[in-house]
mmCIF file of C-alpha atoms in Angstrom:
data_model
loop_
_atom_site.group_PDB
_atom_site.id
_atom_site.type_symbol
_atom_site.label_atom_id
_atom_site.label_comp_id
_atom_site.label_asym_id
_atom_site.label_seq_id
_atom_site.Cartn_x
_atom_site.Cartn_y
_atom_site.Cartn_z
ATOM 1 C CA MET W 1 0.005 0.007 0.003
ATOM 2 C CA SER W 2 1.442 3.345 -1.035
ATOM 3 C CA PHE W 3 2.007 6.230 1.390
ATOM 4 C CA LYS W 4 -0.664 8.377 -0.338
ATOM 5 C CA THR W 5 -3.205 5.586 -0.057
ATOM 6 C CA THR W 6 -2.452 5.201 3.635
ATOM 7 C CA ILE W 7 -2.931 8.944 4.245
ATOM 8 C CA ALA W 8 -6.191 8.915 2.310
ATOM 9 C CA LEU W 9 -7.527 5.994 4.362
ATOM 10 C CA LEU W 10 -6.520 7.670 7.613
ATOM 11 C CA ALA W 11 -8.292 10.853 6.542
ATOM 12 C CA LEU W 12 -11.402 8.844 5.667
ATOM 13 C CA LEU W 13 -11.343 7.151 9.056
ATOM 14 C CA LEU W 14 -11.065 10.515 10.792
ATOM 15 C CA ILE W 15 -14.079 11.837 8.863
ATOM 16 C CA VAL W 16 -16.144 8.762 9.749
ATOM 17 C CA ALA W 17 -15.115 9.023 13.423
ATOM 18 C CA ALA W 18 -16.018 12.718 13.504
ATOM 19 C CA TYR W 19 -19.439 11.947 12.035
ATOM 20 C CA PHE W 20 -20.194 9.359 14.735
ATOM 21 C CA VAL W 21 -19.046 11.791 17.453
ATOM 22 C CA VAL W 22 -21.426 14.474 16.165
ATOM 23 C CA LEU W 23 -24.212 11.883 15.838
ATOM 24 C CA GLU W 24 -23.811 10.585 19.393
ATOM 25 C CA VAL W 25 -23.013 13.846 21.154
ATOM 26 C CA VAL W 26 -25.108 16.420 19.296
ATOM 27 C CA ILE W 27 -27.779 14.943 17.016
ATOM 28 C CA ARG W 28 -29.011 11.888 18.866
ATOM 29 C CA PRO W 29 -29.389 13.533 22.327
ATOM 30 C CA GLY W 30 -31.450 16.300 20.726
ATOM 31 C CA GLN W 31 -33.619 13.764 18.964
ATOM 32 C CA ASP W 32 -34.067 11.810 22.220
ATOM 33 C CA ARG W 33 -35.120 14.946 24.083
ATOM 34 C CA GLN W 34 -37.619 15.839 21.396
ATOM 35 C CA HIS W 35 -38.967 12.315 21.458
ATOM 36 C CA ASP W 36 -39.433 12.599 25.215
ATOM 37 C CA ALA W 37 -41.210 15.918 24.781
ATOM 38 C CA ASP W 38 -43.526 14.553 22.067
ATOM 39 C CA ALA W 39 -44.315 11.479 24.171
ATOM 40 C CA ALA W 40 -45.258 13.694 27.110
ATOM 41 C CA GLY W 41 -47.383 15.973 24.934
ATOM 42 C CA LEU W 42 -45.144 18.934 25.766
ATOM 43 C CA LEU W 43 -43.174 21.389 23.659
ATOM 44 C CA MET W 44 -40.127 21.086 25.936
ATOM 45 C CA ALA W 45 -38.750 17.746 27.115
ATOM 46 C CA PRO W 46 -39.118 17.249 30.879
ATOM 47 C CA GLY W 47 -36.011 18.564 32.609
ATOM 48 C CA SER W 48 -34.628 20.326 29.525
ATOM 49 C CA VAL W 49 -35.127 23.711 31.161
ATOM 50 C CA PRO W 50 -33.991 23.703 34.827
ATOM 51 C CA GLU W 51 -36.579 26.049 36.305
ATOM 52 C CA ASP W 52 -34.602 26.820 39.463
ATOM 53 C CA ASP W 53 -31.437 27.705 37.473
ATOM 54 C CA VAL W 54 -32.935 30.277 35.082
ATOM 55 C CA ALA W 55 -31.203 33.562 35.912
ATOM 56 C CA VAL W 56 -32.440 35.943 33.181
ATOM 57 C CA ILE W 57 -35.730 36.392 31.385
ATOM 58 C CA GLU W 58 -35.982 38.663 28.341
ATOM 59 C CA LEU W 59 -39.229 39.642 26.665
ATOM 60 C CA GLU W 60 -39.469 41.538 23.388
ATOM 61 C CA ARG W 61 -42.845 42.691 22.192
ATOM 62 C CA GLY W 62 -44.087 45.578 20.102
ATOM 63 C CA GLY W 63 -40.628 47.048 19.674
ATOM 64 C CA GLN W 64 -40.042 47.151 23.432
ATOM 65 C CA ALA W 65 -37.730 44.987 25.509
ATOM 66 C CA LEU W 66 -38.042 43.902 29.125
ATOM 67 C CA ARG W 67 -35.357 42.165 31.152
ATOM 68 C CA LEU W 68 -35.740 40.383 34.479
ATOM 69 C CA GLU W 69 -32.764 39.114 36.497
ATOM 70 C CA ARG W 70 -32.533 36.830 39.498
ATOM 71 C CA THR W 71 -30.473 38.353 42.293
ATOM 72 C CA ARG W 72 -29.603 37.321 45.836
ATOM 73 C CA ASP W 73 -32.542 39.416 47.018
ATOM 74 C CA GLY W 74 -35.032 38.025 44.522
ATOM 75 C CA TRP W 75 -36.122 38.914 40.991
ATOM 76 C CA ARG W 76 -35.691 42.438 39.644
ATOM 77 C CA GLN W 77 -36.605 44.227 36.437
ATOM 78 C CA THR W 78 -33.350 45.710 35.085
ATOM 79 C CA ASP W 79 -34.431 47.075 31.729
ATOM 80 C CA PRO W 80 -35.851 49.471 30.617
ATOM 81 C CA VAL W 81 -36.096 50.574 34.291
ATOM 82 C CA ARG W 82 -34.859 49.008 37.500
ATOM 83 C CA PHE W 83 -37.596 47.772 39.829
ATOM 84 C CA THR W 84 -38.357 44.882 42.118
ATOM 85 C CA VAL W 85 -40.922 42.445 40.717
ATOM 86 C CA ARG W 86 -43.182 40.038 42.557
ATOM 87 C CA GLU W 87 -41.368 36.739 42.974
ATOM 88 C CA ALA W 88 -44.337 34.740 41.681
ATOM 89 C CA ILE W 89 -44.273 36.391 38.230
ATOM 90 C CA PRO W 90 -40.952 35.074 36.830
ATOM 91 C CA VAL W 91 -41.558 31.706 38.539
ATOM 92 C CA ARG W 92 -44.903 31.416 36.697
ATOM 93 C CA LEU W 93 -43.344 32.500 33.406
ATOM 94 C CA ILE W 94 -40.631 29.864 33.575
ATOM 95 C CA HIS W 95 -43.056 27.144 34.620
ATOM 96 C CA ALA W 96 -45.425 28.166 31.817
ATOM 97 C CA VAL W 97 -42.626 27.572 29.320
ATOM 98 C CA THR W 98 -41.915 24.035 30.585
ATOM 99 C CA THR W 99 -45.609 23.105 30.603
ATOM 100 C CA LEU W 100 -46.588 24.348 27.116
ATOM 101 C CA ARG W 101 -48.820 21.680 25.582
ATOM 102 C CA LEU W 102 -47.787 20.528 22.108
ATOM 103 C CA HIS W 103 -50.638 19.748 19.697
ATOM 104 C CA ARG W 104 -48.673 19.244 16.498
ATOM 105 C CA TRP W 105 -45.717 20.376 14.397
ATOM 106 C CA VAL W 106 -46.198 22.173 11.102
ATOM 107 C CA GLU W 107 -43.850 23.148 8.307
ATOM 108 C CA PRO W 108 -44.462 26.700 7.037
ATOM 109 C CA ASP W 109 -45.157 27.131 3.314
ATOM 110 C CA THR W 110 -45.809 23.427 2.686
ATOM 111 C CA GLY W 111 -49.123 22.125 1.358
ATOM 112 C CA ASP W 112 -51.980 23.971 3.034
ATOM 113 C CA THR W 113 -49.755 25.329 5.827
ATOM 114 C CA PRO W 114 -49.486 29.125 5.752
ATOM 115 C CA SER W 115 -46.175 30.965 5.666
ATOM 116 C CA ALA W 116 -44.313 32.102 8.753
ATOM 117 C CA ALA W 117 -45.360 35.644 7.989
ATOM 118 C CA ALA W 118 -49.020 34.598 7.868
ATOM 119 C CA MET W 119 -48.549 32.900 11.243
ATOM 120 C CA ARG W 120 -47.161 36.226 12.505
ATOM 121 C CA LEU W 121 -43.810 34.632 13.197
ATOM 122 C CA ASP W 122 -41.850 36.684 10.677
ATOM 123 C CA PRO W 123 -41.538 38.968 12.521
ATOM 124 C CA PRO W 124 -42.958 37.357 15.683
ATOM 125 C CA ARG W 125 -45.572 39.027 17.869
ATOM 126 C CA ALA W 126 -43.287 38.448 20.831
ATOM 127 C CA THR W 127 -40.033 36.699 21.732
ATOM 128 C CA LEU W 128 -39.266 35.240 25.139
ATOM 129 C CA ARG W 129 -35.742 34.161 26.082
ATOM 130 C CA LEU W 130 -34.562 32.257 29.144
ATOM 131 C CA HIS W 131 -30.894 32.183 30.170
ATOM 132 C CA TRP W 132 -29.228 29.785 32.590
ATOM 133 C CA GLN W 133 -26.032 27.851 33.220
ATOM 134 C CA ASP W 134 -25.899 24.075 33.157
ATOM 135 C CA GLY W 135 -23.996 21.884 35.592
ATOM 136 C CA GLY W 136 -20.754 22.571 33.765
ATOM 137 C CA ALA W 137 -21.239 26.346 34.092
ATOM 138 C CA GLU W 138 -21.888 26.558 30.346
ATOM 139 C CA ALA W 139 -24.277 29.340 29.342
ATOM 140 C CA ARG W 140 -27.586 28.100 27.916
ATOM 141 C CA GLU W 141 -30.389 29.974 26.192
ATOM 142 C CA LEU W 142 -33.886 29.130 25.039
ATOM 143 C CA GLY W 143 -35.689 31.477 22.689
ATOM 144 C CA LEU W 144 -39.378 31.157 21.891
ATOM 145 C CA HIS W 145 -40.935 33.208 19.089
ATOM 146 C CA ILE W 146 -44.679 33.558 19.585
ATOM 147 C CA GLY W 147 -46.943 34.199 16.631
ATOM 148 C CA ASP W 148 -50.669 34.284 15.931
ATOM 149 C CA ARG W 149 -53.142 33.193 18.593
ATOM 150 C CA LEU W 150 -56.125 31.204 17.304
ATOM 151 C CA THR W 151 -59.670 31.621 18.563
ATOM 152 C CA ASP W 152 -59.447 28.380 20.545
ATOM 153 C CA GLY W 153 -56.467 29.676 22.552
ATOM 154 C CA ARG W 154 -53.764 27.763 20.715
ATOM 155 C CA ALA W 155 -50.854 29.651 19.187
ATOM 156 C CA PHE W 156 -47.963 29.211 16.760
ATOM 157 C CA VAL W 157 -44.555 29.043 18.468
ATOM 158 C CA ARG W 158 -41.150 28.577 16.960
ATOM 159 C CA ILE W 159 -38.115 27.576 18.961
ATOM 160 C CA ASP W 160 -35.143 29.752 18.124
ATOM 161 C CA GLY W 161 -32.980 28.142 15.449
ATOM 162 C CA ARG W 162 -35.618 25.707 14.170
ATOM 163 C CA GLN W 163 -37.528 25.804 10.923
ATOM 164 C CA ARG W 164 -40.739 23.958 11.849
ATOM 165 C CA VAL W 165 -43.414 25.545 13.988
ATOM 166 C CA ALA W 166 -45.295 24.140 16.959
ATOM 167 C CA LEU W 167 -49.008 24.617 17.571
ATOM 168 C CA VAL W 168 -49.233 24.888 21.342
ATOM 169 C CA SER W 169 -51.538 25.905 24.178
ATOM 170 C CA GLY W 170 -50.887 27.067 27.705
ATOM 171 C CA ARG W 171 -50.995 30.039 30.021
ATOM 172 C CA LEU W 172 -47.689 31.330 28.640
ATOM 173 C CA ILE W 173 -49.381 32.703 25.539
ATOM 174 C CA ASP W 174 -51.603 35.180 27.414
ATOM 175 C CA MET W 175 -48.862 35.950 29.937
ATOM 176 C CA VAL W 176 -46.555 37.062 27.153
ATOM 177 C CA LEU W 177 -48.957 38.655 24.670
ATOM 178 C CA ARG W 178 -50.911 40.563 27.307
ATOM 179 C CA ALA W 179 -48.122 41.200 29.789
ATOM 180 C CA ASP W 180 -48.230 44.500 31.645
ATOM 181 C CA ALA W 181 -44.977 44.889 33.532
ATOM 182 C CA ARG W 182 -46.530 47.493 35.834
ATOM 183 C CA GLN W 183 -48.718 44.777 37.296
ATOM 184 C CA TRP W 184 -45.593 42.690 38.065
ATOM 185 C CA ARG W 185 -44.358 45.212 40.636
ATOM 186 C CA PRO W 186 -45.070 44.728 44.348
ATOM 187 C CA GLU W 187 -48.308 46.232 45.617
ATOM 188 C CA ARG W 188 -47.118 46.594 49.213
ATOM 189 C CA LEU W 189 -43.974 48.171 50.639
ATOM 190 C CA GLY W 190 -43.137 44.947 52.402
ATOM 191 C CA GLU W 191 -42.680 43.240 49.043
ATOM 192 C CA LEU W 192 -40.054 45.798 48.068
ATOM 193 C CA GLY W 193 -37.676 44.475 50.707
ATOM 194 C CA ILE W 194 -37.833 47.710 52.710
ATOM 195 C CA PRO W 195 -37.302 47.024 56.451
ATOM 196 C CA ALA W 196 -40.405 47.560 58.566
ATOM 197 C CA ALA W 197 -38.687 50.338 60.566
ATOM 198 C CA ARG W 198 -38.422 52.408 57.390
ATOM 199 C CA HIS W 199 -42.042 51.993 56.247
ATOM 200 C CA ALA W 200 -43.284 55.004 58.160
ATOM 201 C CA SER W 201 -40.590 57.336 56.745
ATOM 202 C CA VAL W 202 -41.251 56.130 53.207
ATOM 203 C CA VAL W 203 -44.983 56.741 53.556
ATOM 204 C CA ALA W 204 -44.359 60.175 55.091
ATOM 205 C CA LEU W 205 -42.081 61.110 52.199
ATOM 206 C CA ALA W 206 -44.677 59.996 49.652
ATOM 207 C CA ASP W 207 -47.371 62.017 51.404
ATOM 208 C CA ARG W 208 -45.215 65.169 51.386
ATOM 209 C CA GLU W 209 -44.619 64.784 47.657
ATOM 210 C CA LYS W 210 -48.370 64.698 47.045
ATOM 211 C CA GLN W 211 -48.912 68.001 48.894
#
Protein backbone atom coordinates (compact mmCIF):
# COMPACT_ATOMS: atom_id res chain seq x y z
CA MET A 1 0.00 0.00 0.00
CA SER A 2 1.44 3.35 -1.03
CA PHE A 3 2.01 6.24 1.37
CA LYS A 4 -0.66 8.38 -0.35
CA THR A 5 -3.22 5.59 -0.06
CA THR A 6 -2.46 5.20 3.64
CA ILE A 7 -2.92 8.94 4.24
CA ALA A 8 -6.20 8.91 2.31
CA LEU A 9 -7.52 5.99 4.36
CA LEU A 10 -6.52 7.67 7.61
CA ALA A 11 -8.30 10.86 6.53
CA LEU A 12 -11.40 8.85 5.66
CA LEU A 13 -11.34 7.14 9.06
CA LEU A 14 -11.06 10.52 10.80
CA ILE A 15 -14.07 11.84 8.87
CA VAL A 16 -16.15 8.76 9.77
CA ALA A 17 -15.12 9.03 13.43
CA ALA A 18 -16.02 12.72 13.50
CA TYR A 19 -19.43 11.93 12.03
CA PHE A 20 -20.19 9.37 14.73
CA VAL A 21 -19.05 11.78 17.45
CA VAL A 22 -21.43 14.46 16.17
CA LEU A 23 -24.20 11.89 15.84
CA GLU A 24 -23.81 10.59 19.40
CA VAL A 25 -23.01 13.86 21.16
CA VAL A 26 -25.11 16.43 19.30
CA ILE A 27 -27.78 14.96 17.03
CA ARG A 28 -29.02 11.87 18.87
CA PRO A 29 -29.39 13.53 22.33
CA GLY A 30 -31.44 16.31 20.74
CA GLN A 31 -33.63 13.76 18.97
CA ASP A 32 -34.08 11.81 22.21
CA ARG A 33 -35.12 14.96 24.09
CA GLN A 34 -37.62 15.86 21.39
CA HIS A 35 -38.97 12.31 21.45
CA ASP A 36 -39.43 12.60 25.23
CA ALA A 37 -41.23 15.92 24.79
CA ASP A 38 -43.52 14.56 22.07
CA ALA A 39 -44.30 11.49 24.17
CA ALA A 40 -45.24 13.70 27.12
CA GLY A 41 -47.38 15.97 24.93
CA LEU A 42 -45.15 18.94 25.77
CA LEU A 43 -43.16 21.40 23.67
CA MET A 44 -40.12 21.09 25.93
CA ALA A 45 -38.75 17.75 27.10
CA PRO A 46 -39.12 17.26 30.87
CA GLY A 47 -36.01 18.57 32.60
CA SER A 48 -34.62 20.32 29.53
CA VAL A 49 -35.12 23.71 31.17
CA PRO A 50 -33.99 23.69 34.83
CA GLU A 51 -36.57 26.05 36.31
CA ASP A 52 -34.60 26.82 39.46
CA ASP A 53 -31.45 27.71 37.48
CA VAL A 54 -32.94 30.27 35.08
CA ALA A 55 -31.21 33.56 35.91
CA VAL A 56 -32.43 35.95 33.20
CA ILE A 57 -35.74 36.39 31.38
CA GLU A 58 -35.98 38.66 28.34
CA LEU A 59 -39.22 39.64 26.66
CA GLU A 60 -39.47 41.54 23.38
CA ARG A 61 -42.85 42.70 22.19
CA GLY A 62 -44.10 45.59 20.11
CA GLY A 63 -40.63 47.05 19.67
CA GLN A 64 -40.05 47.16 23.42
CA ALA A 65 -37.72 45.00 25.51
CA LEU A 66 -38.05 43.91 29.12
CA ARG A 67 -35.36 42.16 31.15
CA LEU A 68 -35.75 40.38 34.49
CA GLU A 69 -32.76 39.13 36.49
CA ARG A 70 -32.53 36.82 39.49
CA THR A 71 -30.47 38.36 42.29
CA ARG A 72 -29.60 37.32 45.83
CA ASP A 73 -32.54 39.42 47.03
CA GLY A 74 -35.03 38.03 44.52
CA TRP A 75 -36.11 38.92 40.99
CA ARG A 76 -35.69 42.44 39.65
CA GLN A 77 -36.60 44.21 36.44
CA THR A 78 -33.34 45.71 35.10
CA ASP A 79 -34.42 47.07 31.72
CA PRO A 80 -35.86 49.47 30.62
CA VAL A 81 -36.09 50.58 34.28
CA ARG A 82 -34.86 49.00 37.50
CA PHE A 83 -37.58 47.77 39.83
CA THR A 84 -38.35 44.88 42.12
CA VAL A 85 -40.91 42.44 40.72
CA ARG A 86 -43.17 40.04 42.56
CA GLU A 87 -41.37 36.73 42.97
CA ALA A 88 -44.33 34.74 41.68
CA ILE A 89 -44.28 36.39 38.22
CA PRO A 90 -40.96 35.07 36.83
CA VAL A 91 -41.55 31.71 38.53
CA ARG A 92 -44.89 31.42 36.71
CA LEU A 93 -43.34 32.50 33.41
CA ILE A 94 -40.63 29.86 33.57
CA HIS A 95 -43.05 27.14 34.61
CA ALA A 96 -45.43 28.17 31.83
CA VAL A 97 -42.62 27.56 29.32
CA THR A 98 -41.90 24.04 30.59
CA THR A 99 -45.60 23.11 30.60
CA LEU A 100 -46.58 24.34 27.13
CA ARG A 101 -48.82 21.69 25.58
CA LEU A 102 -47.79 20.53 22.10
CA HIS A 103 -50.64 19.75 19.70
CA ARG A 104 -48.67 19.24 16.50
CA TRP A 105 -45.73 20.37 14.40
CA VAL A 106 -46.20 22.17 11.09
CA GLU A 107 -43.84 23.15 8.30
CA PRO A 108 -44.46 26.71 7.04
CA ASP A 109 -45.15 27.12 3.32
CA THR A 110 -45.80 23.42 2.69
CA GLY A 111 -49.11 22.13 1.37
CA ASP A 112 -51.98 23.98 3.02
CA THR A 113 -49.77 25.32 5.83
CA PRO A 114 -49.47 29.13 5.75
CA SER A 115 -46.17 30.96 5.66
CA ALA A 116 -44.31 32.09 8.76
CA ALA A 117 -45.37 35.65 7.99
CA ALA A 118 -49.02 34.59 7.87
CA MET A 119 -48.56 32.90 11.24
CA ARG A 120 -47.17 36.23 12.50
CA LEU A 121 -43.82 34.63 13.19
CA ASP A 122 -41.86 36.68 10.68
CA PRO A 123 -41.55 38.96 12.51
CA PRO A 124 -42.96 37.36 15.68
CA ARG A 125 -45.57 39.03 17.85
CA ALA A 126 -43.28 38.45 20.84
CA THR A 127 -40.03 36.70 21.73
CA LEU A 128 -39.26 35.23 25.14
CA ARG A 129 -35.73 34.16 26.08
CA LEU A 130 -34.57 32.25 29.14
CA HIS A 131 -30.89 32.19 30.17
CA TRP A 132 -29.23 29.79 32.60
CA GLN A 133 -26.03 27.85 33.22
CA ASP A 134 -25.89 24.07 33.16
CA GLY A 135 -23.99 21.88 35.59
CA GLY A 136 -20.74 22.58 33.76
CA ALA A 137 -21.24 26.34 34.08
CA GLU A 138 -21.88 26.57 30.34
CA ALA A 139 -24.28 29.34 29.33
CA ARG A 140 -27.59 28.10 27.92
CA GLU A 141 -30.39 29.98 26.20
CA LEU A 142 -33.88 29.12 25.03
CA GLY A 143 -35.70 31.47 22.69
CA LEU A 144 -39.39 31.15 21.89
CA HIS A 145 -40.94 33.20 19.09
CA ILE A 146 -44.68 33.56 19.59
CA GLY A 147 -46.96 34.20 16.64
CA ASP A 148 -50.67 34.29 15.94
CA ARG A 149 -53.14 33.19 18.59
CA LEU A 150 -56.12 31.21 17.31
CA THR A 151 -59.67 31.62 18.56
CA ASP A 152 -59.44 28.38 20.56
CA GLY A 153 -56.47 29.69 22.55
CA ARG A 154 -53.76 27.77 20.72
CA ALA A 155 -50.85 29.66 19.20
CA PHE A 156 -47.98 29.21 16.77
CA VAL A 157 -44.57 29.05 18.47
CA ARG A 158 -41.15 28.58 16.95
CA ILE A 159 -38.12 27.57 18.97
CA ASP A 160 -35.14 29.76 18.12
CA GLY A 161 -32.97 28.13 15.46
CA ARG A 162 -35.62 25.71 14.17
CA GLN A 163 -37.54 25.80 10.93
CA ARG A 164 -40.72 23.96 11.86
CA VAL A 165 -43.41 25.54 13.98
CA ALA A 166 -45.30 24.13 16.95
CA LEU A 167 -49.00 24.62 17.57
CA VAL A 168 -49.23 24.89 21.35
CA SER A 169 -51.53 25.90 24.17
CA GLY A 170 -50.89 27.06 27.72
CA ARG A 171 -51.00 30.03 30.03
CA LEU A 172 -47.68 31.33 28.64
CA ILE A 173 -49.39 32.72 25.54
CA ASP A 174 -51.61 35.17 27.42
CA MET A 175 -48.86 35.95 29.94
CA VAL A 176 -46.55 37.07 27.14
CA LEU A 177 -48.95 38.66 24.66
CA ARG A 178 -50.92 40.56 27.31
CA ALA A 179 -48.12 41.20 29.78
CA ASP A 180 -48.24 44.50 31.66
CA ALA A 181 -44.97 44.90 33.54
CA ARG A 182 -46.52 47.50 35.84
CA GLN A 183 -48.70 44.78 37.30
CA TRP A 184 -45.60 42.70 38.06
CA ARG A 185 -44.37 45.20 40.63
CA PRO A 186 -45.07 44.73 44.35
CA GLU A 187 -48.30 46.24 45.62
CA ARG A 188 -47.11 46.59 49.22
CA LEU A 189 -43.98 48.19 50.64
CA GLY A 190 -43.14 44.94 52.40
CA GLU A 191 -42.69 43.23 49.05
CA LEU A 192 -40.05 45.80 48.07
CA GLY A 193 -37.67 44.48 50.70
CA ILE A 194 -37.83 47.71 52.72
CA PRO A 195 -37.30 47.02 56.46
CA ALA A 196 -40.40 47.56 58.57
CA ALA A 197 -38.70 50.34 60.56
CA ARG A 198 -38.43 52.41 57.39
CA HIS A 199 -42.04 52.00 56.25
CA ALA A 200 -43.29 55.02 58.16
CA SER A 201 -40.60 57.33 56.75
CA VAL A 202 -41.25 56.14 53.20
CA VAL A 203 -44.98 56.74 53.56
CA ALA A 204 -44.37 60.17 55.09
CA LEU A 205 -42.09 61.11 52.19
CA ALA A 206 -44.68 59.99 49.66
CA ASP A 207 -47.38 62.02 51.42
CA ARG A 208 -45.22 65.17 51.39
CA GLU A 209 -44.62 64.79 47.66
CA LYS A 210 -48.37 64.69 47.05
CA GLN A 211 -48.91 68.01 48.89
